[in-house]
Coordinates of C-alpha atoms (C1' of nucleotides) in Angstrom, one line a residue:
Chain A
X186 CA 199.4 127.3 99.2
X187 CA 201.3 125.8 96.6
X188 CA 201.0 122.2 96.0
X189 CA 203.9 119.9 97.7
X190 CA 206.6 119.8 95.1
X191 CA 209.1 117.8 96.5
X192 CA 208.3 113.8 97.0
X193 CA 208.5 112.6 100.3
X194 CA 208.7 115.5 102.6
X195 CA 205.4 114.9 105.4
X196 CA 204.1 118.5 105.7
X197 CA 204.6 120.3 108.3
X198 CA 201.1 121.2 109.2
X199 CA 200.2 117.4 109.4
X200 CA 202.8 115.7 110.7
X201 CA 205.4 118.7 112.4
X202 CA 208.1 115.9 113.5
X203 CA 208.1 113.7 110.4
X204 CA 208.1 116.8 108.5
X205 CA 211.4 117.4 110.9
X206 CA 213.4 114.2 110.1
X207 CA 212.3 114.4 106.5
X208 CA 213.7 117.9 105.6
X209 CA 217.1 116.6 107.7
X210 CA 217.2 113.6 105.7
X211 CA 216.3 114.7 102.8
X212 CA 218.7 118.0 103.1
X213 CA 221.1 115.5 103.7
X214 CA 222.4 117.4 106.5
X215 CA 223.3 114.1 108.5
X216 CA 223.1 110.6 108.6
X217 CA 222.3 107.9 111.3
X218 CA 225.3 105.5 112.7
X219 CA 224.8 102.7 114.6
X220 CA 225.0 104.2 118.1
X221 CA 221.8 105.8 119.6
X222 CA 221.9 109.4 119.5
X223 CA 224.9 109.8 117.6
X224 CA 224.3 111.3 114.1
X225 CA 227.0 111.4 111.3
X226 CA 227.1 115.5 110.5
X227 CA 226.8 115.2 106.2
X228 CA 229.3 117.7 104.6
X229 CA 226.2 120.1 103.5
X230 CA 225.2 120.1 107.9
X231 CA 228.6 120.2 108.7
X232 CA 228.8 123.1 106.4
X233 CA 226.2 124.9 108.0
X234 CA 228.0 124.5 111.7
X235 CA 231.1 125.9 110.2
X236 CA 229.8 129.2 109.2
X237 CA 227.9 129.2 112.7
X238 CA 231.2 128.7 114.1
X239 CA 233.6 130.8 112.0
X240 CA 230.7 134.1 112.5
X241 CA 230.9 133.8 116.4
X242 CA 234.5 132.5 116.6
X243 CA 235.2 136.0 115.0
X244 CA 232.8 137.8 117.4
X245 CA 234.5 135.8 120.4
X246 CA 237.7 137.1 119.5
X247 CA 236.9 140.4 118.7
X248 CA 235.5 140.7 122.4
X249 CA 239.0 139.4 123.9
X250 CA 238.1 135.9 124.0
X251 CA 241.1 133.4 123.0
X252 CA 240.8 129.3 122.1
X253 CA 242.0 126.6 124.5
X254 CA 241.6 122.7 123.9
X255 CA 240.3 121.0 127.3
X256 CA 241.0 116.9 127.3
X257 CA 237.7 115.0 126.5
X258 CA 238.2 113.1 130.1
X259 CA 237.6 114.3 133.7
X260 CA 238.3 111.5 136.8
X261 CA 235.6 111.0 139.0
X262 CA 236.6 113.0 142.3
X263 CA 236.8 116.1 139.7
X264 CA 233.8 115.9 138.8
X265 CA 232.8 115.3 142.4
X266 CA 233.8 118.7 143.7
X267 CA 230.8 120.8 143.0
X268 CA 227.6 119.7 144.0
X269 CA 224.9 121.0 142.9
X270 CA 226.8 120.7 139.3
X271 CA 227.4 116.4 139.9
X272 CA 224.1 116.2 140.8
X273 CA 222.9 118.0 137.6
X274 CA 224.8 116.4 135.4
X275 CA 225.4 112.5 137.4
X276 CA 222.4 111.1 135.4
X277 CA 223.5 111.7 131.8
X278 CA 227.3 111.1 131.8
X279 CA 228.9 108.3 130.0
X280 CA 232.0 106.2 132.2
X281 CA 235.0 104.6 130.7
X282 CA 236.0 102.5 133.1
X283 CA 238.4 100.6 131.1
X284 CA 242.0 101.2 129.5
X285 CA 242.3 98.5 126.8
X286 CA 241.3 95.4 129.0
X287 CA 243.0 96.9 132.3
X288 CA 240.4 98.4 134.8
X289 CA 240.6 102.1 135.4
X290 CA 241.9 102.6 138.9
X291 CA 239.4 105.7 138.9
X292 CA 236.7 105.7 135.9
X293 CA 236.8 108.9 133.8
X294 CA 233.5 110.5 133.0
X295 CA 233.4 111.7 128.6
X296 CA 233.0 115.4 129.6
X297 CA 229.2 116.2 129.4
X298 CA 230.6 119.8 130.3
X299 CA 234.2 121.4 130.8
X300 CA 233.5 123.6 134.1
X301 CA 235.0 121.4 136.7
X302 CA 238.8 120.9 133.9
X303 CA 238.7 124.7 133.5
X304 CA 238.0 125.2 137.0
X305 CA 240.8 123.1 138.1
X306 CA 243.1 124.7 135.1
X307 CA 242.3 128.3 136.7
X308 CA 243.1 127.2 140.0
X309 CA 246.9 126.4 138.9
X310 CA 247.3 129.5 136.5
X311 CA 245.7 132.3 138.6
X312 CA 247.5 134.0 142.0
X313 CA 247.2 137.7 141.7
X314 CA 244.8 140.2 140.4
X315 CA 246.9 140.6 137.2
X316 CA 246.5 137.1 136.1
X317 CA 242.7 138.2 135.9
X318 CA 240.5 138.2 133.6
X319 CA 240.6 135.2 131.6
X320 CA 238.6 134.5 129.0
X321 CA 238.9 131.2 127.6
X322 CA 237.1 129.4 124.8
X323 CA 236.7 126.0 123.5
X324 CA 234.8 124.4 120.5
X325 CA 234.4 120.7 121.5
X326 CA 232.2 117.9 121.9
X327 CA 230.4 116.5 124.6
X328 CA 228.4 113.2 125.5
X329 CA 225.4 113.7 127.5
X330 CA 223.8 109.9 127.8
X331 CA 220.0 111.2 126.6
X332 CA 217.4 108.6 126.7
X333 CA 215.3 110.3 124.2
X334 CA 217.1 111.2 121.0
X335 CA 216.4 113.5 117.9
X336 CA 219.0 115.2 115.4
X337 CA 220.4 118.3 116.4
X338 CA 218.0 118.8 118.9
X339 CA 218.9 115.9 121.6
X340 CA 221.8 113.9 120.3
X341 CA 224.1 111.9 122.8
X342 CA 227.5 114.0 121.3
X343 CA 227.0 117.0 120.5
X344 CA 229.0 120.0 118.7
X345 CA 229.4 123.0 120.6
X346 CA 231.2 126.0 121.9
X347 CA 231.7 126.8 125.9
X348 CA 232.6 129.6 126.7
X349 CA 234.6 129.8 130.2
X350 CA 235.4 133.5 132.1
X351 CA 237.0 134.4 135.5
X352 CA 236.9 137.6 136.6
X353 CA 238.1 139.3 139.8
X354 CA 234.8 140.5 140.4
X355 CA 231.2 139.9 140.3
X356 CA 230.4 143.3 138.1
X357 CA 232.6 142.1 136.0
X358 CA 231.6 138.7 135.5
X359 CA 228.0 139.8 135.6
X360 CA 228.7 142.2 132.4
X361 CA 230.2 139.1 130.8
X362 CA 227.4 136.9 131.0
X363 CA 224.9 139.4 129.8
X364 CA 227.5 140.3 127.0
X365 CA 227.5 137.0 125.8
X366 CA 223.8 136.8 125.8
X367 CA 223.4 139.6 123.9
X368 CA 226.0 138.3 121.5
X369 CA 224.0 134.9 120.9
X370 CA 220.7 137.1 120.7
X371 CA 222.3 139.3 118.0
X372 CA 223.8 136.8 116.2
X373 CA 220.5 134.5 116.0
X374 CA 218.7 137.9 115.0
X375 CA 221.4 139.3 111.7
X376 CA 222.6 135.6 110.8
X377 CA 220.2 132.9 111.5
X378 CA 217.2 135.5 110.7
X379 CA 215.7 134.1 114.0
X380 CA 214.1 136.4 117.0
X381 CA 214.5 135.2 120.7
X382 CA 213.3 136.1 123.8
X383 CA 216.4 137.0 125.9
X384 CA 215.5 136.4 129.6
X385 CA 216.8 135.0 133.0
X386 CA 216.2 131.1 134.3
X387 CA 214.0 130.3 137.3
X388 CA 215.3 128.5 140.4
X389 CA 214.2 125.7 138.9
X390 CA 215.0 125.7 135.3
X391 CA 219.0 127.2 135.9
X392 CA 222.4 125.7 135.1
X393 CA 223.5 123.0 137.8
X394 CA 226.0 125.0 140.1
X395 CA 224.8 128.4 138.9
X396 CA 223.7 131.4 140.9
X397 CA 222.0 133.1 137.6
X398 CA 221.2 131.2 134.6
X399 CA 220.6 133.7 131.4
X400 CA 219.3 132.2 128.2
X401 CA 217.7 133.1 124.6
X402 CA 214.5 131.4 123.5
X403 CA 213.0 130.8 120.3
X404 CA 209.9 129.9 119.0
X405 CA 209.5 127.3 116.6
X406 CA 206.4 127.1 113.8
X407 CA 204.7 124.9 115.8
X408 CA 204.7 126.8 118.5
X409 CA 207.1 125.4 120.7
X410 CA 209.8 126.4 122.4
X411 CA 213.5 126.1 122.2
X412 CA 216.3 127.2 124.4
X413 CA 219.0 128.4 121.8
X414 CA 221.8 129.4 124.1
X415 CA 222.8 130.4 127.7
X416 CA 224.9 132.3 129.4
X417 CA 225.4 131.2 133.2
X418 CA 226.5 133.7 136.2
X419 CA 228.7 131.6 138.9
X420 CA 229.6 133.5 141.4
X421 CA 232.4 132.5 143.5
X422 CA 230.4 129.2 144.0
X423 CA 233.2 127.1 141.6
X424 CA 235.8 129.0 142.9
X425 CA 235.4 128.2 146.8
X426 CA 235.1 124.3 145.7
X427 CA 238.2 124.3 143.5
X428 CA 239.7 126.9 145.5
X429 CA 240.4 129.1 142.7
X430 CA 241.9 132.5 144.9
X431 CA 243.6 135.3 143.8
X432 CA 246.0 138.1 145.7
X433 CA 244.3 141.8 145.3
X434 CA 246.0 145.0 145.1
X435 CA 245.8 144.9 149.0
X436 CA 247.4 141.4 148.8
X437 CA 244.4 140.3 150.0
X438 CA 243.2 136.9 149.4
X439 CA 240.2 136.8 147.2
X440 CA 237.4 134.2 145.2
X441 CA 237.1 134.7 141.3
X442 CA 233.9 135.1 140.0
X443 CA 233.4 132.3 137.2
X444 CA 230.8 132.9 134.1
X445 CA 230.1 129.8 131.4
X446 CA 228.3 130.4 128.1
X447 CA 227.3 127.8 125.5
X448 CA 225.7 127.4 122.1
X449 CA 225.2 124.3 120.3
X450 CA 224.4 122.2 117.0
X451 CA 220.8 122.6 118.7
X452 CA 220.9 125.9 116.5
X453 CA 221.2 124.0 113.1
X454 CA 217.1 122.5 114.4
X455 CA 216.5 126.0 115.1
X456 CA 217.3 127.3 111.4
X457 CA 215.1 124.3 110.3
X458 CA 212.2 124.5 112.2
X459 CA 212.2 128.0 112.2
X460 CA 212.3 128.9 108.4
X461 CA 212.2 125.7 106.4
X462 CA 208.8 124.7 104.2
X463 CA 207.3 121.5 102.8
X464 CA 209.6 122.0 100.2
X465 CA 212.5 121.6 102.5
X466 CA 215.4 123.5 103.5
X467 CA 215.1 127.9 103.2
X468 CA 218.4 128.7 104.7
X469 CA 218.9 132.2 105.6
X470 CA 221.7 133.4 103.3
X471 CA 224.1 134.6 106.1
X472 CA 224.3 131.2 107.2
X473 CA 223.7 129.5 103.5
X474 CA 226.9 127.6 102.6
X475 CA 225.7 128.6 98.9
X476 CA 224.0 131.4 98.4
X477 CA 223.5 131.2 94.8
X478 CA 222.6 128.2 92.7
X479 CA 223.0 128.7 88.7
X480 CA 221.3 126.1 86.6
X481 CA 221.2 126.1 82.9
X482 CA 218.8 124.6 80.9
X483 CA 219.9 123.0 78.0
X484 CA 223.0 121.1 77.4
X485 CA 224.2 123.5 74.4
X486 CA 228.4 124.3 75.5
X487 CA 227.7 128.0 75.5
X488 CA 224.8 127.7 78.3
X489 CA 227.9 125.9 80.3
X490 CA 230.5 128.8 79.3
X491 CA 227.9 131.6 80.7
X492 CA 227.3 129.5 83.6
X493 CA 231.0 130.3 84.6
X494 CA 231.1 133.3 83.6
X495 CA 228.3 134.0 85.9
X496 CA 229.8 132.0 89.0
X497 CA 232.9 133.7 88.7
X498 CA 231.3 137.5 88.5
X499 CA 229.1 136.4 91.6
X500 CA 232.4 135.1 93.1
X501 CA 234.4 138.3 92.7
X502 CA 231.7 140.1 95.0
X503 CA 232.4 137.5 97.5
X504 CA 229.3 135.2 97.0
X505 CA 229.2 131.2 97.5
X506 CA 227.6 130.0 94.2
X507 CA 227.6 126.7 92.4
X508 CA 226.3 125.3 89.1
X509 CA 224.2 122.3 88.4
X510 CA 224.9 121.1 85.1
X511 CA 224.2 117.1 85.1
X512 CA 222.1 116.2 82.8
X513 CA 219.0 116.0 85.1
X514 CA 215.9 117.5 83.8
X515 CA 215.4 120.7 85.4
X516 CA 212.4 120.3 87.2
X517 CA 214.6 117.4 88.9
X518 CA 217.2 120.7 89.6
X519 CA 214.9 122.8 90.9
X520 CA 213.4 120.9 93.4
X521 CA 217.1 119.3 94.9
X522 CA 217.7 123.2 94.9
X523 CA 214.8 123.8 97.0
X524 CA 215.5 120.6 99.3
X525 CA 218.7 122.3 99.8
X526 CA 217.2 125.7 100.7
X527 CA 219.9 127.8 98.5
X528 CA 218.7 131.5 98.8
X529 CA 218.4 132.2 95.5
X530 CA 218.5 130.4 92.3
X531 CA 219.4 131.5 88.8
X532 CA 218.0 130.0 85.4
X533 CA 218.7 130.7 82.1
X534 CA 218.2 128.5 78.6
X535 CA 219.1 129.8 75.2
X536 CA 215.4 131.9 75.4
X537 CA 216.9 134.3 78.0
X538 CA 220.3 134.8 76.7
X539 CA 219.1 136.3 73.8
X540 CA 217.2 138.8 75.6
X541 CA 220.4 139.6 77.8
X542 CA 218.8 138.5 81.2
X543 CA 218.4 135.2 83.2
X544 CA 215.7 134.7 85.5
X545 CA 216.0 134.4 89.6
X546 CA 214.3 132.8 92.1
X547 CA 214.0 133.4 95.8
X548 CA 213.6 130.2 97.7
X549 CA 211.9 131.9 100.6
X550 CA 209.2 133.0 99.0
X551 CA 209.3 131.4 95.4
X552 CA 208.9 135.2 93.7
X553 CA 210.8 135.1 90.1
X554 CA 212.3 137.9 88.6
X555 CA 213.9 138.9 85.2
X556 CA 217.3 139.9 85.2
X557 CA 219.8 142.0 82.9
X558 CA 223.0 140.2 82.4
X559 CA 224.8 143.1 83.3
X560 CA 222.7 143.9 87.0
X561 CA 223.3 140.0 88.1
X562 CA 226.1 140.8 91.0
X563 CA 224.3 144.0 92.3
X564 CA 220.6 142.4 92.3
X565 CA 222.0 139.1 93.6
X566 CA 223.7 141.5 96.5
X567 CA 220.1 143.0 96.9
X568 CA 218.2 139.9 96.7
X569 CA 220.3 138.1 99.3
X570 CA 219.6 141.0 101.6
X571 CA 216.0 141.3 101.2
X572 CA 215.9 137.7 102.1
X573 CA 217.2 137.9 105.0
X574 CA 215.6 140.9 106.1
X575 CA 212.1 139.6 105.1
X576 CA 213.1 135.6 106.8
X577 CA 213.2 137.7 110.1
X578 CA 210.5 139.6 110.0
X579 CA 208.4 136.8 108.5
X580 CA 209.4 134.7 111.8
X581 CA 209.0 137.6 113.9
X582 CA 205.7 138.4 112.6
X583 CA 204.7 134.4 113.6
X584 CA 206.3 134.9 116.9
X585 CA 204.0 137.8 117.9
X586 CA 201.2 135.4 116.5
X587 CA 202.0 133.0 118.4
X588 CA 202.6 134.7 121.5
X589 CA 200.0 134.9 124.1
X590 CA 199.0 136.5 127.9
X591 CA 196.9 134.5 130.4
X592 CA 195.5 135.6 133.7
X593 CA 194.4 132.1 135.2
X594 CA 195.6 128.9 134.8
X595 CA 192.2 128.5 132.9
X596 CA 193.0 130.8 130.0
X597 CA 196.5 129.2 130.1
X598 CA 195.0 125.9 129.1
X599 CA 192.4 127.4 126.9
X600 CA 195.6 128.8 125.0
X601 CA 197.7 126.1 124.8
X602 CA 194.9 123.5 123.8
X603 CA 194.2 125.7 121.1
X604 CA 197.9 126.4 119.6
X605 CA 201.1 126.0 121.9
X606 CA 203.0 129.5 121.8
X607 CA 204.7 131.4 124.2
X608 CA 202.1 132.3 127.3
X609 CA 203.4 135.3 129.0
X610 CA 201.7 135.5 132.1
X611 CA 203.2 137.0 136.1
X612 CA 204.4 134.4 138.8
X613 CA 204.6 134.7 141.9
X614 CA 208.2 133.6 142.5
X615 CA 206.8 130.2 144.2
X616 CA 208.6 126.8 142.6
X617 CA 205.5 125.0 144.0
X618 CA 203.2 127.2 141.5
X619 CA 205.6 126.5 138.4
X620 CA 205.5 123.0 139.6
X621 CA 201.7 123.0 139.3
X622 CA 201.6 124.7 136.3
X623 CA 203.7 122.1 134.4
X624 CA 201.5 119.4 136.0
X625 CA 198.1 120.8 135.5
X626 CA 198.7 123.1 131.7
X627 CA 201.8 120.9 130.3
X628 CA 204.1 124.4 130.3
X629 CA 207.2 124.8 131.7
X630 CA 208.7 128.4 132.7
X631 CA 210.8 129.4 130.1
X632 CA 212.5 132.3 131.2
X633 CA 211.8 136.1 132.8
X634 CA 212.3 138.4 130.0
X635 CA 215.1 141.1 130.8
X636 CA 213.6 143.7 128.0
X637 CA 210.1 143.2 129.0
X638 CA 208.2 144.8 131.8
X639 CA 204.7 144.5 130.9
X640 CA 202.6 143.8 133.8
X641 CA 199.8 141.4 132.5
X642 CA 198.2 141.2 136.0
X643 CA 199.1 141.9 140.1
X644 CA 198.5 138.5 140.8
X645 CA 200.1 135.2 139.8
X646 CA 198.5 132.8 137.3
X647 CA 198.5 130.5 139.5
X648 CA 197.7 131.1 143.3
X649 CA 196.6 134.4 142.9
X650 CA 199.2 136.0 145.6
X651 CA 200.6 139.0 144.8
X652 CA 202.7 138.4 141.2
X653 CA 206.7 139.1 141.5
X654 CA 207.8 138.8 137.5
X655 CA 206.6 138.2 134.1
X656 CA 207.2 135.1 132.7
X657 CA 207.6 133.4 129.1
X658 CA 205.8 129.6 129.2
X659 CA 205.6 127.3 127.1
X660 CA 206.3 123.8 125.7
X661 CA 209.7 122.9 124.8
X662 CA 212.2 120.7 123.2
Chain B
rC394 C1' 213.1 105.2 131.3
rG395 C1' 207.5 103.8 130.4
rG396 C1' 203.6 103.2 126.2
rG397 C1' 203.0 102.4 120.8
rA398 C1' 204.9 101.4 115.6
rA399 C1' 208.8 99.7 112.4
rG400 C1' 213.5 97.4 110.5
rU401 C1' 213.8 93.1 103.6
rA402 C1' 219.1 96.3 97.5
rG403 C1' 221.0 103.5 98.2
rC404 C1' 215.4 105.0 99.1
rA405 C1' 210.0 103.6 99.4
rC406 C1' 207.7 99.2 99.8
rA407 C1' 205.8 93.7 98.6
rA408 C1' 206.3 88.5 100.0
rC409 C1' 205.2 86.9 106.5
rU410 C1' 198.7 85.4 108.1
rU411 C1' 199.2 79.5 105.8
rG412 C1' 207.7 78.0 106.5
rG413 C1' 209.9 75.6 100.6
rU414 C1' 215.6 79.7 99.8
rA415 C1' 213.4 87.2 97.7
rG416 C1' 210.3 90.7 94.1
rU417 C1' 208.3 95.7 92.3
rG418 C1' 209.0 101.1 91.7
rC419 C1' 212.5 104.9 92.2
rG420 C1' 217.7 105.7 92.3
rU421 C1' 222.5 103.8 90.4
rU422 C1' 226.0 102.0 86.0
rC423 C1' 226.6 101.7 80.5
rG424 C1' 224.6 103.3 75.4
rG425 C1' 221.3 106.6 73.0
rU426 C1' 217.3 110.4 72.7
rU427 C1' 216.0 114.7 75.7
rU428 C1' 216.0 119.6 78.8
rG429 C1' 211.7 126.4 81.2
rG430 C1' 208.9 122.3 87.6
rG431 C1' 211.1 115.7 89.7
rA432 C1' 212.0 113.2 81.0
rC433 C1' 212.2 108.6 77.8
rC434 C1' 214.1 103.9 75.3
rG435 C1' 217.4 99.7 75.7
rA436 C1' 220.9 96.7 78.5
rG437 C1' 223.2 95.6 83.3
rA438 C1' 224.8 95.7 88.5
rG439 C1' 223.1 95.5 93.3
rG440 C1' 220.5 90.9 99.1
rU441 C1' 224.4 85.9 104.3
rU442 C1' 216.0 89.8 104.9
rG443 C1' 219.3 94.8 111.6
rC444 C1' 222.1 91.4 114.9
rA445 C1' 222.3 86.8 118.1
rG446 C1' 220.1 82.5 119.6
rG447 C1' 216.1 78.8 119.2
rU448 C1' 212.1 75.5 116.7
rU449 C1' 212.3 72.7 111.8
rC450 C1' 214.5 68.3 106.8
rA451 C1' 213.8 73.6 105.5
rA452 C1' 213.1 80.4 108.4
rA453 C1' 212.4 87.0 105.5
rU454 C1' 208.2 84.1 107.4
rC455 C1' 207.2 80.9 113.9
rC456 C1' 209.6 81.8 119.1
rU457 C1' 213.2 84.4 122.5
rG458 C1' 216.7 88.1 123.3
rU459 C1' 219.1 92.4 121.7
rC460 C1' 220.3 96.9 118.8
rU461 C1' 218.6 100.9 115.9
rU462 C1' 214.8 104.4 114.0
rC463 C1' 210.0 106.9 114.4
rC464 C1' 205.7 108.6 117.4
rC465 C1' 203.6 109.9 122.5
rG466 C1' 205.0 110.8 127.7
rA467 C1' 208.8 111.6 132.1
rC468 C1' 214.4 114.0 132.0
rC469 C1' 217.8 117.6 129.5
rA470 C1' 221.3 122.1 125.2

RNA sequence: CGGGAAGUAGCACAACUUGGUAGUGCGUUCGGUUUGGGACCGAGAGGUUGCAGGUUCAAAUCCUGUCUUCCCGACCA
């Protein structure tokens, strides 16, 4: 390996959580305020979220989903009305209880989660089987009162989308949750460059109030774990406690089956911790808010002029680029570039001009390459896509590494004292063996794969009884 | 929420042990010289030492509380 080329950045083979915070700070992706938990999104983090959001916003609409804005407040005996979802979610709300110095005749919790405002909202707007489905959208924030905190990955507020369906029945609202799922995996997979395992929650591990929880799961380079998205299966559970009933074509009275789907800023830690190196940032350049970075070296007014020129031809073909042209030496350049993670980076002095050509850079992989004036667009065009292509299959490849099979609890430990990863290993369906196995190896269940039918053993891992389903373990955030 | 560490200029740190009114480097501003991997010279600006109490003639320094950050656990996207 290279040496270290940017100051103050821990590496992440010593130090994987310094290494964390550094490349956030030092990105500048956000900032600390004075509230616990509550991070100040940067304008270069912020950009980031808006191209997650503007790509699946698109993809939302395209599948018939539409917008709606949800108030930021639900009363108390809202929240109440589901159980299993209060009891879930009771621990980690945040309570105003006061408006201005009056007392609240009923305290309002800061929604950690919209089901119960669009469950009540359905109840009002649907009667009859024509009214269905619905498939409502909203990009929010919420407050969930986290004791530990980290940026992007556990924050207090968070930036997110939630996605909320009702359906008339439960095929359908089954084919919407897996539909969603699919979406999240395929958008991590072509724009974050980032391969997930797609699988279904345990008992255990589900959404409060769900009957099914489906989630993605991705690994990070230090081999642990990250829930990236989910996609939750209701039922009619929501619907019998809000009372949420429709007409049929028999003028029958009937529940709605409910789905909820959610990603979050979470995804912005995934990018990092996925992809990013001890020089910083490597952003995947479907996601880069700059794909292109021209710096000229030199401060003659022609080097400035081609600079332009350059911007603007890259422009034309629809590509983000900007020029550094302070008068920072341009090592200083290259580095703040690299920090920054911009896909690919062009240089030129006087030297290159009069050879026609400038030289690029990839920042995944730090390769440098000649280039004819003329061929910049089309090998920018190419560039970009090899990079993303080759991000993927780079974190793919360490996925597979870093993925593992166990028989006995004993291999399980040997595994994950030697390298966390994912431990794919069969279960016997019993919460008190996933229980064990979090106290005794330190894993948690991550999820039942729903491409995946390898059958590692016929007994489970843990009590040796005959094994019902392959699961994904591991350690997570 | 438990266990550990830390908070002094934008950033990294020194001064704290032994109390006497804050310093270094980087950055920043201005002027100049530079430019192919974090340039150089000169001049300047920037601080109620996280916050609140207490001890003292006197507090960055000692004591108490509190907030924030980081690390390790338990809980969660």
């Amino acid at each position: 390996m290279k040496e270290n080329k940017v100051k103050d950045i821990t590496s992440r083979d010593i130090d994987f959580s310094k290494w964390y915070t550094d490349v956030v700070k030092k990105a500048d992706l956000i900032d600390y305020s004075s509230v616990k938990g509550c991070m100040i999104i940067r304008p270069y983090g912020y950009a980031i979220w808006e191209n997650i959001q503007s790509t699946l916003d698109k993809t939302f609409k395209k599948l018939g989903h539409q917008n709606v804005y949800m108030p930021m407040f639900i009363p108390e005996s809202l929240l109440n009305k589901e159980k299993e979802h209060v009891q879930g979610f009771a621990p980690e709300v945040a309570w105003v209880t006061h408006g201005g110095s009056e007392k609240l005749e009923e305290k309002l919790c800061v929604r950690p989660t919209s089901e119960t405002l669009f469950c009540e909202h359905y109840a009002k707007i649907i009667n009859s089987y024509r009214d269905l489905p619905k498939l409502y959208n909203q990009w929010c924030s919420v407050v969930r009162w986290e004791k530990t905190t980290r940026p992007f990955l556990r924050s207090r507020e968070f930036l997110w989308q939630e996605g909320h369906t009702i359906h008339a029945t439960e095929d359908e609202a089954r084919l919407e949750t897996i539909t969603m799922l699919n979406c999240y995996a395929d958008f991590c997979k072509n724009i974050l460059a980032i391969p997930v395992i797609k699988g279904r929650k345990t008992e255990k591990e589900k959404f409060a109030g769900a009957v099914d929880t489906y989630t993605i799961e991705a690994l990070m380079y230090n081999g642990i774990a990250l829930q990236s998205g989910t996609s939750h299966y209701f039922g009619d559970g929501f619907a019998k406690a809000f009372n949420i009933v429709y007409s049929d074509k028999e003028n029958k009275l009937k529940y709605a089956h409910q789905t909820s789907w959610g990603v979050t800023t979470r995804l912005i830690g995934a990018i990092i911790m996925v992809h990013s190196d001890d020089n910083g940032l490597v952003l995947p350049p479907n996601i880069a808010p700059n794909k292109v970075i021209i710096i000229p070296i030199g401060k003659d007014d022609n080097l400035n002029k081609r600079a332009y020129e350059f911007k603007k031809l890259l422009e034309c073909n629809g590509i983000n680029t900007i020029i550094d042209n302070s008068d920072k030496s341009p090592g200083f350049k290259f580095a703040e570039a690299e920090v920054k993670g911009i896909p690919v980076r062009i240089e030129f002095g006087q030297r290159d001009l009069e050879n026609d050509s400038v030289t690029m850079v990839r920042r995944d992989n730090g390769l440098k390459e000649i280039v004819k004036i003329e061929d910049i667009p089309n090998k920018v065009l190419e560039l970009l896509a090899f990079i993303q292509n080759d991000m993927y299959e780079r974190a793919l490849l360490r996925k597979n590494e870093m993925t593992f099979t166990a028989k006995n609890l004993d291999e399980m430990e040997k595994i994950i004292n030697k390298q966390p990863g994912f431990i794919k290993a069969m279960w016997c369906g019993n919460e008190k063996c996933e229980i064990q196995i979090k106290e005794k190896i330190g894993v948690t269940s991550r999820c039942i794969p729903l491409d995946n039918n390898e059958k590692i053993s016929d007994k489970c891992v843990c009590c040796g009884k005959d094994a019902k389903e392959l699961v994904y373990w591991g350690k997570q955030y």
